[in-house]
């Protein structure tokens, strides 16, 4: 350290405290980076890498960016998951006796962004925190610094529960203890969390004592303290816009795990990862940024509280019924800016005068909103309108104080109205009159001297002056002016009166600018005291915006109000998939109903590929989700239970990051549903078992169906290509076969997309291959092979008997079938007397298996062990 120059020593000392961040070190008009920061930043930002002397023989790597364009570079680093520590000069270089004092004034991280492109207007920017306690349970909390909202909860001792909560939330950064296991941190990174930060201080700070008063458990207090301590430590400024933390329970909402949210495309599509084509895209007719954020929260967490659901549906109905009032409301909402984030900027100290005008224009719409709501009947609407706070004091203050078109900077003046402050008016009068006097002086001196080119000018070095060209100097009387400066082609002069006026004008302009800034800060501080009112108003306006959006979509798409059943009945008449229907647009969508009750818990769906099985299953789930967020649903009539959870296993993809195969992902998602579903849940299983061999897949599919039927009782839609499973309708009393119909016309398959009772008669797989454009000779050959296989059918699935004998006989018969295809060369079938001791043990093990009590994952493990024994 001693070998480096004092400035580099200062840099290294500060950098040691921010080792996981890029240190933007202010040197004059640049932010500089050195050593490893410079090497990495030059690559990430594609800027020139240079070097400088630092006291050692080896030159120090260096790169930098101009301070005025730094925000752009900082945003690029934040978007990539990095952190940036802003180190400013906190001392005037002219007064410094040695190295200029520098301090980090803010740490910007992915979870603490307050402005810029990284902050999407209709998305929250969440910073999450996890605290693990000695009993294994977790404290989980999150905050959006830009809006001030924060919540905490307790989660069971299950890593998957915590990881799921992070994923569903879409947190950009997670704050943990460094003592949390590396394996857990790795799991978070696999879920896409790029920024992991550490905070060991969990003692509540008096600075945020008021935020945690509602927390009645020590674990919740510790969790909130870790979150707030990190925010106060990194932001180093007032955070008065932070709202009191609220407690939430995961079971207060319909639980939709990350995989189901992904499969159902609630907020983004599977293919493009974009909003277009998702349920959120369909519903988003919101007119404000905060309404868009609330809509996304509602879609991600549907309610299970029937009273709240019914309240939202009633309000949606009122907005739907009053068309003209809704259109007026939309026009008003278009003029409302982001009140939540404006309040955050006020507290954060980075608000400007244009932001203040946006706040004023937003608040000026509130009386109009209130008047429109008063014309819409309904007790729920009356209660909602009464929550609108007009904030008259803030409106009056801003109307009196801020000019109509203020500049962007708050330090250049011209932001405060005339008449707001007497002292400011006096300074402005002196400045304006002084400049008028200067203009008059120029006219008078031209007449007096007869020099028409005489002018009165100004520069920062010499102040005001009278300039006369050399050609006209002979027209001046001796001693008429006092010589100030000589130029090549002119002379500059001053007079005592001009000098006196100059002092008055410059003093007025200097003090005018300082006073305007002070007055602006005073206005900002007065509004800061009203932040809780602004945040409460923002919540009401957001809710109004979301509900009118529901009404707009419901009317346009001809949705109906759902009814709720106490007997867990599903009755959907002429239901549609909301997103597919919109995408098809002018094409006619084929609607389908769904009927399920206590005698009809599982629908086994068969039919060809591309016929619409997956769409039908998603349609039912999305209808339930729409109902439970308070929106009307796409159907002629819909009677639904209130579901506590939705589980899906739709589609298949390798999880290459964690090294899991398609089949393993399929089994893990199935296990999640089987382990957590209740009879009040909705399960969608799409072609379970297709990721493994035919018999393994069929056995697992049947075992899963039986387990759900006998032990869980959840409403379940199960699509399959294993037509042999359709005989389960005779074995399981609450299972029914349905199929998606298709017909063969002139050798071509025509999908009717209509759900009908009973099993499908054919799979039409070869027809689908033909539609996909496979070579004709290949299609012909496939038809020949299919014909030969159909002459020796595989057989139906095995009913499970208590002693297991029928199962063994059936499997033995299937294995002995001469038409059964095998991927491997199998040994010749042996008689039992010829079998070895190990093989006999395997058979005995098979006899002893109780398939009803095996989970799919356990079944896989058992099969694997038995196979190893046989091969050995």
PDB file of C-alpha atoms in Angstrom, residues 171-172 187-195:
ATOM      1  CA  UNK A 171     -36.847 -10.627  -7.361  1.00  0.00           C
ATOM      2  CA  UNK A 172     -33.869  -8.843  -8.975  1.00  0.00           C
ATOM      3  CA  UNK A 187     -29.850 -23.023  -6.298  1.00  0.00           C
ATOM      4  CA  UNK A 188     -30.786 -19.337  -6.322  1.00  0.00           C
ATOM      5  CA  UNK A 189     -28.349 -18.660  -9.144  1.00  0.00           C
ATOM      6  CA  UNK A 190     -29.834 -21.566 -11.098  1.00  0.00           C
ATOM      7  CA  UNK A 191     -33.219 -19.842 -10.759  1.00  0.00           C
ATOM      8  CA  UNK A 192     -31.787 -16.739 -12.454  1.00  0.00           C
ATOM      9  CA  UNK A 193     -30.887 -14.595  -9.423  1.00  0.00           C
ATOM     10  CA  UNK A 194     -27.762 -12.771 -10.609  1.00  0.00           C
ATOM     11  CA  UNK A 195     -27.286 -10.426  -7.666  1.00  0.00           C
TER      12      UNK A 195
END
